[in-house]
Short mmCIF file of C-alpha atoms in Angstrom, two decimals:
data_model
loop_
_atom_site.label_atom_id
_atom_site.label_comp_id
_atom_site.label_asym_id
_atom_site.label_seq_id
_atom_site.Cartn_x
_atom_site.Cartn_y
_atom_site.Cartn_z
CA UNK A 1 45.23 -2.44 0.44
CA UNK A 2 47.80 -5.23 0.87
CA UNK A 3 47.80 -4.69 4.64
CA UNK A 4 43.99 -4.95 4.80
CA UNK A 5 44.00 -8.09 2.64
CA UNK A 6 46.50 -9.74 4.95
CA UNK A 7 43.93 -9.62 7.78
CA UNK A 8 41.65 -11.91 5.75
CA UNK A 9 44.36 -14.41 4.80
CA UNK A 10 42.60 -17.07 6.91
CA UNK A 11 40.01 -17.57 4.13
CA UNK A 12 42.53 -17.35 1.30
CA UNK A 13 42.78 -21.12 1.09
CA UNK A 14 39.00 -21.79 0.66
CA UNK A 15 38.66 -18.96 -1.87
CA UNK A 16 41.62 -20.22 -3.92
CA UNK A 17 40.27 -23.78 -3.74
CA UNK A 18 36.86 -22.73 -5.10
CA UNK A 19 38.51 -20.82 -7.95
CA UNK A 20 40.66 -23.82 -8.86
CA UNK A 21 37.63 -26.13 -8.94
CA UNK A 22 35.74 -23.84 -11.27
CA UNK A 23 38.89 -23.40 -13.36
CA UNK A 24 39.11 -27.15 -13.81
CA UNK A 25 35.60 -27.21 -15.29
CA UNK A 26 35.94 -24.16 -17.53
CA UNK A 27 39.50 -25.07 -18.51
CA UNK A 28 38.23 -28.26 -20.08
CA UNK A 29 35.89 -26.20 -22.26
CA UNK A 30 37.83 -23.04 -23.15
CA UNK A 31 41.40 -24.11 -22.40
CA UNK A 32 43.26 -23.88 -19.07
CA UNK A 33 45.34 -20.80 -19.97
CA UNK A 34 42.56 -18.64 -21.43
CA UNK A 35 41.01 -15.60 -19.87
CA UNK A 36 37.56 -17.16 -20.30
CA UNK A 37 38.46 -20.02 -18.00
CA UNK A 38 39.86 -17.80 -15.24
CA UNK A 39 37.33 -14.99 -15.71
CA UNK A 40 34.33 -17.33 -15.56
CA UNK A 41 35.85 -18.96 -12.48
CA UNK A 42 35.81 -15.59 -10.72
CA UNK A 43 32.23 -14.92 -11.90
CA UNK A 44 31.14 -18.32 -10.60
CA UNK A 45 32.82 -17.55 -7.27
CA UNK A 46 30.72 -14.38 -7.02
CA UNK A 47 27.50 -16.24 -7.79
CA UNK A 48 28.29 -18.90 -5.20
CA UNK A 49 29.02 -16.29 -2.53
CA UNK A 50 25.85 -14.33 -3.29
CA UNK A 51 23.74 -17.47 -3.12
CA UNK A 52 25.23 -18.19 0.31
CA UNK A 53 24.38 -14.62 1.34
CA UNK A 54 20.69 -14.94 0.47
CA UNK A 55 19.73 -15.52 4.16
CA UNK A 56 21.45 -12.24 5.02
CA UNK A 57 19.60 -10.58 2.17
CA UNK A 58 16.29 -11.87 3.55
CA UNK A 59 17.27 -10.50 6.95
CA UNK A 60 18.04 -7.19 5.30
CA UNK A 61 14.58 -7.12 3.71
CA UNK A 62 12.92 -7.89 7.06
CA UNK A 63 14.91 -5.15 8.76
CA UNK A 64 13.87 -2.74 6.01
CA UNK A 65 10.22 -3.70 6.48
CA UNK A 66 10.60 -3.17 10.22
CA UNK A 67 11.90 0.31 9.50
CA UNK A 68 8.85 0.94 7.34
CA UNK A 69 6.45 0.01 10.15
CA UNK A 70 8.16 2.63 12.31
CA UNK A 71 7.49 5.42 9.82
CA UNK A 72 4.41 6.80 11.68
CA UNK A 73 6.34 6.89 14.97
CA UNK A 74 9.28 8.55 13.23
CA UNK A 75 6.95 11.20 11.84
CA UNK A 76 5.57 11.91 15.30
CA UNK A 77 9.09 12.27 16.71
CA UNK A 78 10.02 14.65 13.90
CA UNK A 79 6.99 16.83 14.55
CA UNK A 80 7.49 16.79 18.33
CA UNK A 81 11.21 17.65 18.26
CA UNK A 82 11.42 19.56 14.99
CA UNK A 83 13.36 22.37 16.68
CA UNK A 84 15.74 20.09 18.59
CA UNK A 85 17.78 17.95 16.18
CA UNK A 86 19.88 16.33 18.90
CA UNK A 87 16.83 15.21 20.89
CA UNK A 88 15.24 14.02 17.66
CA UNK A 89 18.24 11.80 16.89
CA UNK A 90 18.24 10.42 20.44
CA UNK A 91 14.56 9.52 20.25
CA UNK A 92 15.09 7.91 16.84
CA UNK A 93 17.89 5.70 18.17
CA UNK A 94 15.73 4.78 21.17
CA UNK A 95 12.92 3.79 18.81
CA UNK A 96 15.31 1.63 16.75
CA UNK A 97 16.51 -0.10 19.90
CA UNK A 98 12.98 -0.85 21.12
CA UNK A 99 11.97 -2.23 17.71
CA UNK A 100 15.13 -4.34 17.42
CA UNK A 101 16.21 -2.92 14.07
CA UNK A 102 18.99 -0.74 12.72
CA UNK A 103 19.20 1.59 9.69
CA UNK A 104 22.63 0.18 8.87
CA UNK A 105 21.17 -3.30 8.32
CA UNK A 106 21.07 -2.55 4.58
CA UNK A 107 24.86 -2.79 4.56
CA UNK A 108 24.90 -6.40 5.82
CA UNK A 109 25.48 -8.07 2.41
CA UNK A 110 28.38 -5.72 1.64
CA UNK A 111 30.00 -6.27 5.01
CA UNK A 112 29.52 -10.05 4.80
CA UNK A 113 31.22 -10.40 1.43
CA UNK A 114 34.11 -8.09 2.28
CA UNK A 115 36.32 -10.94 3.61
CA UNK A 116 35.88 -12.88 0.33
CA UNK A 117 36.66 -9.74 -1.64
CA UNK A 118 39.93 -9.08 0.19
CA UNK A 119 40.86 -12.76 0.08
CA UNK A 120 40.45 -12.74 -3.71
CA UNK A 121 42.51 -9.55 -3.89
CA UNK A 122 45.25 -11.31 -1.88
CA UNK A 123 45.21 -14.29 -4.27
CA UNK A 124 45.36 -12.15 -7.43
CA UNK A 125 48.06 -9.93 -5.96
CA UNK A 126 50.12 -13.07 -5.29
CA UNK A 127 49.63 -14.13 -8.91
CA UNK A 128 50.88 -10.72 -10.11
CA UNK A 129 53.98 -10.96 -7.91
CA UNK A 130 54.58 -14.65 -8.74
CA UNK A 131 53.80 -16.02 -5.24
CA UNK A 132 51.98 -19.27 -4.54
CA UNK A 133 48.96 -18.65 -2.31
CA UNK A 134 46.49 -21.22 -1.00
CA UNK A 135 46.09 -24.22 -3.29
CA UNK A 136 47.52 -22.45 -6.35
CA UNK A 137 50.71 -24.32 -7.29
CA UNK A 138 53.42 -23.45 -9.84
CA UNK A 139 51.50 -24.70 -12.89
CA UNK A 140 48.31 -22.87 -11.92
CA UNK A 141 50.31 -19.74 -11.14
CA UNK A 142 51.86 -19.75 -14.59
CA UNK A 143 48.49 -20.43 -16.24
CA UNK A 144 46.87 -17.51 -14.38
CA UNK A 145 49.71 -15.15 -15.39
CA UNK A 146 49.16 -16.01 -19.05
CA UNK A 147 45.38 -15.47 -18.90
CA UNK A 148 44.15 -12.25 -20.54
CA UNK A 149 40.67 -10.71 -20.44
CA UNK A 150 40.17 -8.62 -23.61
CA UNK A 151 43.93 -8.16 -23.84
CA UNK A 152 44.47 -7.26 -20.16
CA UNK A 153 46.26 -9.74 -17.85
CA UNK A 154 44.26 -11.07 -14.90
CA UNK A 155 46.65 -9.55 -12.34
CA UNK A 156 47.34 -6.20 -14.09
CA UNK A 157 46.27 -2.84 -12.58
CA UNK A 158 45.45 0.56 -14.01
CA UNK A 159 48.38 2.18 -12.18
CA UNK A 160 50.94 -0.44 -13.24
CA UNK A 161 53.90 0.83 -15.25
CA UNK A 162 54.86 -0.24 -18.72
CA UNK A 163 57.58 -2.60 -17.42
CA UNK A 164 55.21 -4.46 -15.09
CA UNK A 165 52.58 -4.85 -17.79
CA UNK A 166 55.19 -5.97 -20.31
CA UNK A 167 56.33 -8.76 -17.97
CA UNK A 168 52.73 -10.03 -17.96
CA UNK A 169 52.74 -10.11 -21.77
CA UNK A 170 50.43 -7.15 -22.53
CA UNK A 171 50.53 -3.51 -23.57
CA UNK A 172 49.90 -0.60 -21.22
CA UNK A 173 47.19 0.83 -23.52
CA UNK A 174 45.15 -2.39 -23.48
CA UNK A 175 45.36 -2.62 -19.70
CA UNK A 176 44.25 0.96 -19.07
CA UNK A 177 41.42 0.88 -21.61
CA UNK A 178 40.02 -2.38 -20.22
CA UNK A 179 40.38 -1.34 -16.57
CA UNK A 180 38.90 2.13 -17.23
CA UNK A 181 35.82 0.64 -18.91
CA UNK A 182 35.35 -1.84 -16.08
CA UNK A 183 35.73 0.89 -13.43
CA UNK A 184 33.12 3.06 -15.16
CA UNK A 185 30.70 0.13 -15.44
CA UNK A 186 31.31 -0.81 -11.82
CA UNK A 187 30.64 2.71 -10.54
CA UNK A 188 27.63 3.24 -12.84
CA UNK A 189 25.97 0.00 -11.75
CA UNK A 190 26.44 0.91 -8.09
CA UNK A 191 25.01 4.40 -8.63
CA UNK A 192 22.01 3.08 -10.57
CA UNK A 193 21.24 0.54 -7.83
CA UNK A 194 21.25 3.19 -5.09
CA UNK A 195 19.35 5.71 -7.21
CA UNK A 196 16.68 3.15 -8.05
CA UNK A 197 16.31 2.46 -4.34
CA UNK A 198 15.96 6.16 -3.48
CA UNK A 199 13.65 7.25 -6.30
CA UNK A 200 11.30 4.25 -6.57
CA UNK A 201 11.37 2.24 -3.35
CA UNK A 202 11.37 4.85 -0.58
CA UNK A 203 8.37 6.30 1.22
CA UNK A 204 8.78 10.01 0.46
CA UNK A 205 6.08 11.10 2.93
CA UNK A 206 8.45 10.71 5.88
CA UNK A 207 12.02 11.99 5.93
CA UNK A 208 14.28 10.05 8.29
CA UNK A 209 18.03 9.85 8.93
CA UNK A 210 17.90 6.50 7.15
CA UNK A 211 16.91 8.22 3.93
CA UNK A 212 19.68 10.76 4.32
CA UNK A 213 22.20 7.94 4.78
CA UNK A 214 20.96 6.16 1.66
CA UNK A 215 21.17 9.39 -0.32
CA UNK A 216 24.73 9.93 0.88
CA UNK A 217 25.70 6.35 -0.05
CA UNK A 218 24.26 6.88 -3.52
CA UNK A 219 27.06 9.39 -4.24
CA UNK A 220 29.79 8.08 -1.92
CA UNK A 221 29.95 4.46 -3.11
CA UNK A 222 30.54 5.19 -6.83
CA UNK A 223 33.30 7.64 -5.91
CA UNK A 224 34.89 5.03 -3.63
CA UNK A 225 34.75 2.38 -6.36
CA UNK A 226 36.32 4.76 -8.86
CA UNK A 227 39.07 5.69 -6.38
CA UNK A 228 39.95 2.14 -5.37
CA UNK A 229 39.25 0.68 -8.81
CA UNK A 230 42.45 2.06 -10.30
CA UNK A 231 44.31 0.04 -7.64
CA UNK A 232 42.40 -3.22 -8.19
CA UNK A 233 43.73 -6.03 -10.42
CA UNK A 234 41.61 -6.91 -13.44
CA UNK A 235 40.42 -10.09 -11.71
CA UNK A 236 39.13 -8.09 -8.72
CA UNK A 237 37.36 -5.69 -11.10
CA UNK A 238 35.65 -8.70 -12.69
CA UNK A 239 34.59 -9.85 -9.22
CA UNK A 240 33.21 -6.45 -8.14
CA UNK A 241 31.48 -5.71 -11.45
CA UNK A 242 29.74 -9.09 -11.27
CA UNK A 243 28.57 -8.56 -7.70
CA UNK A 244 27.26 -5.07 -8.58
CA UNK A 245 25.27 -6.46 -11.51
CA UNK A 246 23.90 -9.19 -9.23
CA UNK A 247 22.89 -6.60 -6.62
CA UNK A 248 21.22 -4.44 -9.28
CA UNK A 249 19.15 -7.35 -10.60
CA UNK A 250 18.27 -8.48 -7.10
CA UNK A 251 17.15 -4.96 -6.18
CA UNK A 252 15.03 -4.69 -9.33
CA UNK A 253 13.31 -7.98 -8.46
CA UNK A 254 12.50 -6.81 -4.93
CA UNK A 255 11.20 -3.42 -6.09
CA UNK A 256 9.00 -5.07 -8.73
CA UNK A 257 7.51 -7.78 -6.48
CA UNK A 258 7.74 -6.45 -2.91
CA UNK A 259 7.87 -2.65 -2.98
CA UNK A 260 8.05 -0.32 0.00
CA UNK A 261 4.64 0.99 1.17
CA UNK A 262 4.08 4.59 0.14
CA UNK A 263 6.66 4.50 -2.65
CA UNK A 264 6.24 4.98 -6.39
CA UNK A 265 7.04 1.31 -6.85
CA UNK A 266 4.06 0.38 -4.67
CA UNK A 267 1.76 2.58 -6.75
CA UNK A 268 2.87 0.81 -9.94
CA UNK A 269 2.63 -2.62 -8.27
CA UNK A 270 -0.92 -2.05 -6.95
CA UNK A 271 -2.01 -0.78 -10.36
CA UNK A 272 -0.75 -4.00 -11.97
CA UNK A 273 -2.36 -6.08 -9.23
CA UNK A 274 -5.68 -4.26 -9.62
CA UNK A 275 -5.78 -4.92 -13.37
CA UNK A 276 -5.06 -8.62 -12.83
CA UNK A 277 -7.59 -9.06 -10.01
CA UNK A 278 -10.40 -7.29 -11.87
CA UNK A 279 -9.68 -9.37 -14.97
CA UNK A 280 -9.27 -12.81 -13.34
CA UNK A 281 -11.12 -12.26 -10.05
CA UNK A 282 -8.42 -13.82 -7.86
CA UNK A 283 -4.91 -13.42 -6.44
CA UNK A 284 -2.05 -15.19 -8.20
CA UNK A 285 0.71 -15.91 -5.66
CA UNK A 286 1.46 -16.07 -1.95
CA UNK A 287 3.42 -12.85 -2.14
CA UNK A 288 0.40 -10.99 -3.50
CA UNK A 289 -1.81 -12.51 -0.79
CA UNK A 290 0.65 -11.33 1.86
CA UNK A 291 0.58 -7.79 0.47
CA UNK A 292 -3.24 -7.68 0.26
CA UNK A 293 -3.45 -9.14 3.78
CA UNK A 294 -1.17 -6.39 5.10
CA UNK A 295 -3.24 -3.71 3.34
CA UNK A 296 -6.49 -5.03 4.85
CA UNK A 297 -4.93 -5.22 8.33
CA UNK A 298 -3.89 -1.55 8.21
CA UNK A 299 -7.48 -0.30 8.20
CA UNK A 300 -7.54 3.48 8.43
CA UNK A 301 -3.74 3.65 8.41
CA UNK A 302 -3.59 2.85 4.68
CA UNK A 303 -1.69 5.24 2.49
CA UNK A 304 -3.05 6.94 -0.62
CA UNK A 305 -2.15 4.12 -3.04
CA UNK A 306 -3.59 1.42 -0.79
CA UNK A 307 -6.88 3.29 -0.32
CA UNK A 308 -7.13 3.76 -4.08
CA UNK A 309 -6.57 0.02 -4.57
CA UNK A 310 -9.26 -0.98 -2.03
CA UNK A 311 -11.77 1.54 -3.41
CA UNK A 312 -11.12 0.31 -6.93
CA UNK A 313 -11.90 -3.26 -5.89
CA UNK A 314 -15.12 -2.08 -4.24
CA UNK A 315 -16.25 -0.25 -7.38
CA UNK A 316 -15.52 -3.40 -9.40
CA UNK A 317 -17.78 -5.46 -7.12
CA UNK A 318 -14.89 -7.17 -5.29
CA UNK A 319 -13.78 -7.19 -1.66
CA UNK A 320 -10.34 -7.90 -0.16
CA UNK A 321 -10.44 -10.34 2.76
CA UNK A 322 -8.34 -10.55 5.92
CA UNK A 323 -6.54 -13.68 4.65
CA UNK A 324 -5.34 -11.88 1.50
CA UNK A 325 -7.90 -13.34 -0.90
CA UNK A 326 -10.41 -11.42 -3.02
CA UNK A 327 -14.09 -12.38 -3.35
CA UNK A 328 -17.11 -10.96 -5.15
CA UNK A 329 -19.01 -8.38 -3.13
CA UNK A 330 -22.82 -8.14 -2.77
CA UNK A 331 -22.71 -4.37 -2.63
CA UNK A 332 -24.12 -2.75 -5.75
CA UNK A 333 -22.07 -0.34 -7.77
CA UNK A 334 -23.98 2.46 -9.47
CA UNK A 335 -22.46 3.93 -12.61
CA UNK A 336 -23.77 6.99 -14.40
CA UNK A 337 -23.34 6.88 -18.16
CA UNK A 338 -22.76 9.81 -20.47
CA UNK A 339 -26.49 10.28 -21.24
CA UNK A 340 -27.32 10.49 -17.52
CA UNK A 341 -28.77 6.98 -17.20
CA UNK A 342 -27.97 5.33 -13.88
CA UNK A 343 -27.26 1.60 -14.09
CA UNK A 344 -26.25 -1.05 -11.58
CA UNK A 345 -23.07 -2.89 -12.57
CA UNK A 346 -22.68 -5.30 -9.67
CA UNK A 347 -24.67 -6.79 -6.83
CA UNK A 348 -28.26 -7.97 -6.58
CA UNK A 349 -30.17 -5.10 -4.97
CA UNK A 350 -30.09 -1.90 -7.04
CA UNK A 351 -30.23 1.38 -5.25
CA UNK A 352 -33.39 3.51 -5.31
CA UNK A 353 -32.98 6.18 -7.94
CA UNK A 354 -33.48 9.71 -6.72
CA UNK A 355 -35.69 11.98 -8.88
CA UNK A 356 -33.91 14.68 -10.73
CA UNK A 357 -34.30 18.18 -9.43
CA UNK A 358 -36.38 20.42 -11.69
CA UNK A 359 -36.09 24.10 -12.32
CA UNK A 360 -38.72 26.63 -11.21
CA UNK A 361 -40.04 27.07 -14.77
CA UNK A 362 -40.42 23.28 -15.16
CA UNK A 363 -42.30 22.99 -11.85
CA UNK A 364 -44.73 25.85 -12.79
CA UNK A 365 -45.35 24.37 -16.24
CA UNK A 366 -46.07 20.97 -14.72
CA UNK A 367 -48.53 22.48 -12.23
CA UNK A 368 -50.50 24.23 -15.01
CA UNK A 369 -50.68 21.06 -17.08
CA UNK A 370 -51.92 19.10 -14.07
CA UNK A 371 -54.63 21.73 -13.40
CA UNK A 372 -55.87 21.59 -16.98
CA UNK A 373 -56.08 17.81 -16.89
CA UNK A 374 -58.03 17.84 -13.64
CA UNK A 375 -60.60 20.31 -15.06
CA UNK A 376 -61.30 18.06 -17.99
CA UNK A 377 -61.49 14.73 -16.26
CA UNK A 378 -62.82 15.52 -12.78
CA UNK A 379 -66.49 14.68 -12.21
CA UNK A 380 -68.96 17.38 -11.26
CA UNK A 381 -69.34 18.00 -7.54
CA UNK A 382 -73.06 19.05 -7.98
CA UNK A 383 -76.15 17.32 -9.28
CA UNK A 384 -76.33 16.85 -13.02
CA UNK A 385 -79.08 18.51 -15.03
CA UNK A 386 -81.85 16.06 -15.89
CA UNK A 387 -82.20 15.22 -19.55
CA UNK A 388 -86.01 15.52 -19.68
CA UNK A 389 -88.90 16.86 -17.67
CA UNK A 390 -89.85 13.36 -16.68
CA UNK A 391 -86.61 13.03 -14.81
CA UNK A 392 -87.46 16.00 -12.64
CA UNK A 393 -89.18 15.03 -9.40
CA UNK A 394 -92.81 15.90 -9.22
CA UNK A 395 -92.45 17.88 -6.03
CA UNK A 396 -89.77 20.07 -7.52
CA UNK A 397 -91.06 23.49 -8.50
CA UNK A 398 -90.69 24.47 -12.16
CA UNK A 399 -88.33 27.25 -11.33
CA UNK A 400 -85.95 24.81 -9.72
CA UNK A 401 -86.10 22.50 -12.71
CA UNK A 402 -85.13 25.27 -15.04
CA UNK A 403 -82.04 26.33 -13.08
CA UNK A 404 -78.80 26.23 -15.04
CA UNK A 405 -76.39 23.36 -14.43
CA UNK A 406 -73.90 23.61 -11.60
CA UNK A 407 -70.52 25.00 -12.34
CA UNK A 408 -67.77 22.60 -13.13
CA UNK A 409 -65.11 21.49 -10.70
CA UNK A 410 -62.60 23.52 -12.65
CA UNK A 411 -64.30 26.75 -11.68
CA UNK A 412 -64.55 25.50 -8.13
CA UNK A 413 -60.83 24.75 -8.11
CA UNK A 414 -60.08 28.17 -9.52
CA UNK A 415 -62.15 29.76 -6.77
CA UNK A 416 -60.40 27.68 -4.20
CA UNK A 417 -57.07 28.78 -5.59
CA UNK A 418 -58.16 32.42 -5.46
CA UNK A 419 -58.75 32.11 -1.74
CA UNK A 420 -62.48 31.22 -1.56
CA UNK A 421 -63.35 28.61 1.02
CA UNK A 422 -64.32 25.16 -0.26
CA UNK A 423 -67.47 23.26 0.74
CA UNK A 424 -71.01 24.47 1.43
CA UNK A 425 -71.20 28.18 2.04
CA UNK A 426 -73.32 29.92 4.70
CA UNK A 427 -76.37 31.48 3.08
CA UNK A 428 -76.32 35.18 2.95
CA UNK A 429 -78.96 37.04 4.87
CA UNK A 430 -81.62 38.59 2.64
CA UNK A 431 -81.05 42.17 1.97
CA UNK A 432 -83.42 44.58 3.51
CA UNK A 433 -85.24 46.66 1.08
#
């Protein structure tokens, strides 16, 4: 570890200078020789470095999004070369090269802060051995050697012997308890960050080598931190625990506000967004507009969660636009209540209601009722019987006047239903006697 740290000695001076400046501020509050002053100086160094690495983090996010857009092509390559793993890997690398991205881009923040990490290790190792490094003079060196964090000296290590720890003014038990707790917290935070990335923010519909690498890192990194942690000084453990906590919070923010398409985090995000949009009728922020805009632009390539989101807006009488906004839709939404009533909840033009389908018994009963009504109300199709003899024409013979009234239309209908032809009938020829 000392040999590796010596390669980054060129930034030892700026790192030591930043620590001294923060120590001057915190020393005036907590005292120059306290562990709070030196510990908070290291924490502030971490925060400053991570703020400077935000552009690299943004680049990492863009590279991750570029990898997500390649998921359909990756799936095609997997299906085409599912029996040839070597050819599959070659085609994947060719696809990465054409798209200008790399699966290892997620490691950029770790690689970028490695020089600062080893430079800090070089500074703290010099404090433990009593050497002046960078801008740390004799007075600052003595103050740092007296600083203790929860009873453990700033430069003490888990593997240090009792004599070395005693020279720093502490007990071996305090050093090992403090360093063991910090190593466990450091490894646990790293594992939780990687596990959160794999379980919530990964599109599980497509399996790629990138996912396998992330899964491997989820178990490898905590083991590495536990292995090297017993060789780190307490100050370096403070540095690495702080940067892990920062990474965990940063990852939680990204998963909550900008999840990966097709992941569980996107399903939860779109559910929250749907509730807000249906309640307020508009989009809140630019980030939400960008996500809705991307969903609209996908068209038929939307995943299950995105289709559910768009269909939900349509049912609520809303429509997502190409610019990421949401407006009220003119399309009507028909909702069927529990009692079977169909109502229109949105829009101006209600749909035409289709008649309900009746059973055979209902149709026969309705036909009989209609026939009975027609027989009662239908007018007679023949001449009515005159009320008196005066109403009978004079040229009508008496036999004709005394004929019974014509049969009602009901009997005519019944004859027609039985197969008899309607209308005037041909007179029968007289029978021959």
